[in-house]
C-alpha positions as a printed Julia matrix, in Angstrom:
248×3 Matrix{Float64}:
 422.18  -45.8   113.06
 420.01  -48.82  113.89
 421.75  -51.76  115.53
 421.61  -55.05  113.71
 419.45  -57.69  115.42
 422.51  -59.88  115.3
 424.9   -57.35  116.81
 426.71  -58.34  120.06
 424.93  -55.57  121.99
 421.41  -56.69  120.98
 422.23  -60.35  121.59
 423.47  -59.46  125.09
 420.26  -57.61  125.94
 418.16  -60.5   124.67
 420.18  -62.96  126.71
 419.85  -60.84  129.83
 416.04  -60.5   129.57
 415.19  -64.13  130.49
 417.62  -63.92  133.41
 415.88  -60.79  134.76
 412.43  -62.32  134.27
 413.44  -65.53  135.97
 414.96  -63.65  138.88
 411.8   -61.59  139.3
 409.61  -64.67  139.11
 411.75  -66.47  141.67
 411.5   -63.51  144.05
 407.72  -63.41  143.64
 407.4   -67.1   144.29
 409.62  -66.83  147.35
 407.52  -63.96  148.7
 404.29  -65.82  148.09
 405.62  -68.86  149.88
 407.18  -67.01  152.8
 406.29  -68.12  156.31
 404.1   -65.48  158.07
 405.25  -66.88  161.42
 408.94  -66.59  160.7
 410.7   -64.71  163.49
 407.68  -64.95  165.83
 407.03  -66.78  169.08
 405.43  -69.62  167.09
 401.92  -69.19  168.51
 400.51  -68.52  165.05
 401.21  -72.14  164.08
 398.89  -73.45  166.8
 395.17  -74.16  166.58
 392.69  -71.49  167.68
 391.87  -73.18  171.04
 395.58  -73.58  171.74
 396.21  -69.91  170.96
 393.38  -68.87  173.3
 394.81  -71.06  176.04
 398.28  -69.55  175.58
 396.85  -66.03  175.74
 394.85  -66.74  178.91
 397.83  -68.34  180.61
 399.99  -65.34  179.73
 397.36  -62.9   180.99
 396.83  -64.78  184.25
 400.57  -64.86  184.87
 401.14  -61.15  184.32
 401.46  -58.88  187.35
 399.94  -55.81  185.72
 398.06  -54.6   182.64
 396.39  -51.5   181.23
 392.91  -52.1   179.86
 391.18  -49.42  177.81
 388.35  -49.16  175.33
 384.6   -49.1   174.99
 381.84  -51.25  176.45
 378.24  -51.35  175.25
 375.72  -52.59  177.77
 371.93  -52.27  177.91
 371.89  -49.56  175.28
 374.56  -47.47  177.02
 378.14  -46.94  175.98
 381.01  -46.67  178.45
 384.69  -45.99  178.07
 387.16  -47.36  180.57
 390.86  -46.77  181.04
 392.2   -48.78  183.96
 395.64  -49.85  185.14
 395.36  -53.05  187.13
 397.44  -55.36  189.28
 396.84  -57.83  192.08
 396.87  -55.29  194.9
 394.49  -52.84  193.26
 393.89  -50.57  190.33
 393.41  -46.99  189.19
 391.8   -45.23  186.25
 388.61  -43.71  184.89
 385.16  -44.78  183.74
 383.17  -42.52  181.41
 379.48  -42.83  180.61
 377.32  -40.63  178.41
 376.58  -38.41  181.39
 379.69  -38.34  183.54
 383.26  -39.4   184.21
 384.57  -40.7   187.51
 387.89  -41.98  188.73
 388.47  -45.12  190.73
 391.37  -46.04  192.98
 391.66  -49.23  194.97
 394.54  -50.02  197.28
 394.01  -53.38  198.9
 390.49  -53.38  200.34
 390.18  -49.57  200.36
 388.22  -48.21  197.4
 387.99  -44.52  196.49
 385.73  -42.73  194.01
 386.63  -39.34  192.55
 384.23  -37.17  190.55
 383.3   -33.55  189.96
 380.37  -31.67  191.47
 378.19  -32.43  188.44
 378.4   -36.14  189.17
 377.41  -35.73  192.81
 374.67  -33.17  192.13
 372.58  -35.95  190.54
 372.29  -37.6   193.93
 368.82  -38.9   194.66
 369.25  -38.28  198.37
 368.03  -35.05  199.81
 371.48  -33.74  200.56
 372.86  -34.44  197.11
 373.08  -30.84  195.96
 374.67  -29.64  199.18
 377.11  -32.55  199.18
 378.28  -31.85  195.64
 380.49  -28.93  196.6
 382.06  -30.84  199.46
 382.79  -33.88  197.31
 383.87  -32.06  194.15
 387.17  -33.49  192.86
 387.84  -35.28  196.14
 388.6   -38.94  196.74
 385.53  -40.29  198.47
 386.09  -43.51  200.36
 383.47  -46.06  199.36
 382.22  -47.92  202.47
 382.58  -51.69  202.11
 378.96  -52.08  203.19
 377.64  -49.75  200.5
 375.73  -51.5   197.67
 377.98  -49.73  195.15
 381.2   -51.11  196.64
 381.26  -54.49  194.92
 380.04  -53.08  191.61
 382.69  -50.35  191.53
 385.41  -52.61  192.87
 384.87  -54.91  189.89
 386.4   -52.24  187.64
 389.62  -52.42  189.66
 389.97  -56.22  189.79
 392.42  -57.54  187.21
 391.24  -61.15  187.37
 387.54  -60.2   187.35
 387.83  -57.86  184.39
 389.91  -60.21  182.28
 387.66  -63.17  182.97
 384.49  -61.23  182.28
 385.66  -59.32  179.23
 387.79  -61.8   177.34
 385.09  -64.41  176.92
 384.75  -65.78  173.38
 381.37  -67.34  172.57
 381.18  -70.13  170.04
 383.44  -72.4   168.04
 386.92  -70.95  167.63
 388.74  -70.54  164.35
 392.02  -68.94  163.37
 391.84  -65.66  161.48
 394.35  -63.4   159.78
 397.75  -62.22  160.87
 397.63  -58.52  161.67
 399.14  -55.86  163.94
 398.1   -54.03  167.09
 400.24  -50.93  167.26
 403.66  -52.11  166.16
 403.23  -55.69  167.42
 402.46  -58.51  165.01
 399.42  -60.55  166.01
 397.31  -63.54  165.07
 393.55  -63.31  165.41
 391.2   -65.96  166.7
 387.48  -65.68  166.05
 384.44  -67.18  167.76
 381.27  -68.13  165.95
 380.4   -67.27  162.38
 382.39  -64.3   161.04
 383.61  -63.51  164.56
 380.12  -62.69  165.87
 381.08  -64.39  169.15
 384.08  -62.1   169.61
 387.62  -61.82  168.27
 390.96  -61.78  170.07
 394.31  -60.59  168.73
 397.27  -62.34  170.36
 400.88  -61.15  170.24
 403.24  -63.02  167.92
 406.25  -61.3   169.46
 407.55  -62.14  172.91
 404.99  -63.45  175.4
 401.66  -64.24  173.67
 399.59  -61.66  175.52
 396.08  -60.75  174.34
 396.34  -57.26  172.84
 392.91  -56.48  171.4
 389.49  -57.91  172.09
 386.24  -57.25  170.27
 383.33  -58.42  172.39
 380.57  -60.68  171.13
 377.73  -58.92  169.36
 379.94  -55.88  168.68
 379.52  -54.89  172.32
 382.73  -52.93  172.52
 386.43  -53.09  171.73
 389.17  -53.28  174.36
 392.93  -52.93  174.06
 395.33  -54.47  176.55
 398.78  -52.97  176.94
 401.64  -52.42  179.36
 401.66  -56.07  180.37
 403.83  -56.67  183.43
 404.69  -52.95  183.69
 404.39  -51.99  187.35
 402.88  -48.67  188.41
 402.6   -46.67  191.63
 399.57  -47.42  193.77
 399.06  -45.58  197.06
 396.13  -44.17  199.08
 395.29  -40.53  198.35
 396.48  -37.81  200.69
 394.23  -37.21  203.7
 393.51  -33.61  202.7
 392.24  -34.88  199.33
 389.97  -37.52  200.87
 386.42  -37.35  202.23
 384.92  -40.1   204.35
 381.21  -39.76  203.72
 380.14  -42.35  206.26
 378.5   -45.73  205.95
 376.85  -45.11  202.58
 377.48  -42.85  199.6
 374.77  -40.5   198.35
 372.84  -42.32  195.61
 373.65  -41.06  192.12
């Protein structure tokens, strides 16, 4: 039996329809007008230069950080994974040909690599030295030309200053996420060609992800202010090669 269009049941359904539509419309409008910075540290409301300044201040004030990702330089690609703090650092650097570990404790710098790395030595004793140096911590003499270059990978301040440089006029980009942390992005130059930086919107506004200018690599920064053990290697795992390392 078909209900009359004037029956109480039909009239009730018709009356309820506008209420449902209005409620849905109100919810949609509320969602569209919601504040993307609600519940954050408020950094997303700042200008791009102010956000960059906040991120740099936070990074400089942190005692430790883990920096990992890729670097493209002079046609070569490198991957780094370093844990850094004021007194030193530890981690690995990987190129297309080899991987080596670095450990710095104060002024003492150690290099660790397999025999394949050392067998490419340009010095006459390179091949014979490879077996002796295989998987050992080799102390890098402070007077060796490689010391300052390798030490740079273990210097928190040096790495952050050199790798977090944005080139060009800054603008504020989209809100996003790095891992599970909400972020706001700042971009340098046209379409971010001068680099982009994602800054945490939760807690301290640390830089969490950096894409270098010219697409020259992407780095992630994590474990801010998380301390880690840093100690010289055991003597039986260390080789002192002398005043200069074999050239590789």
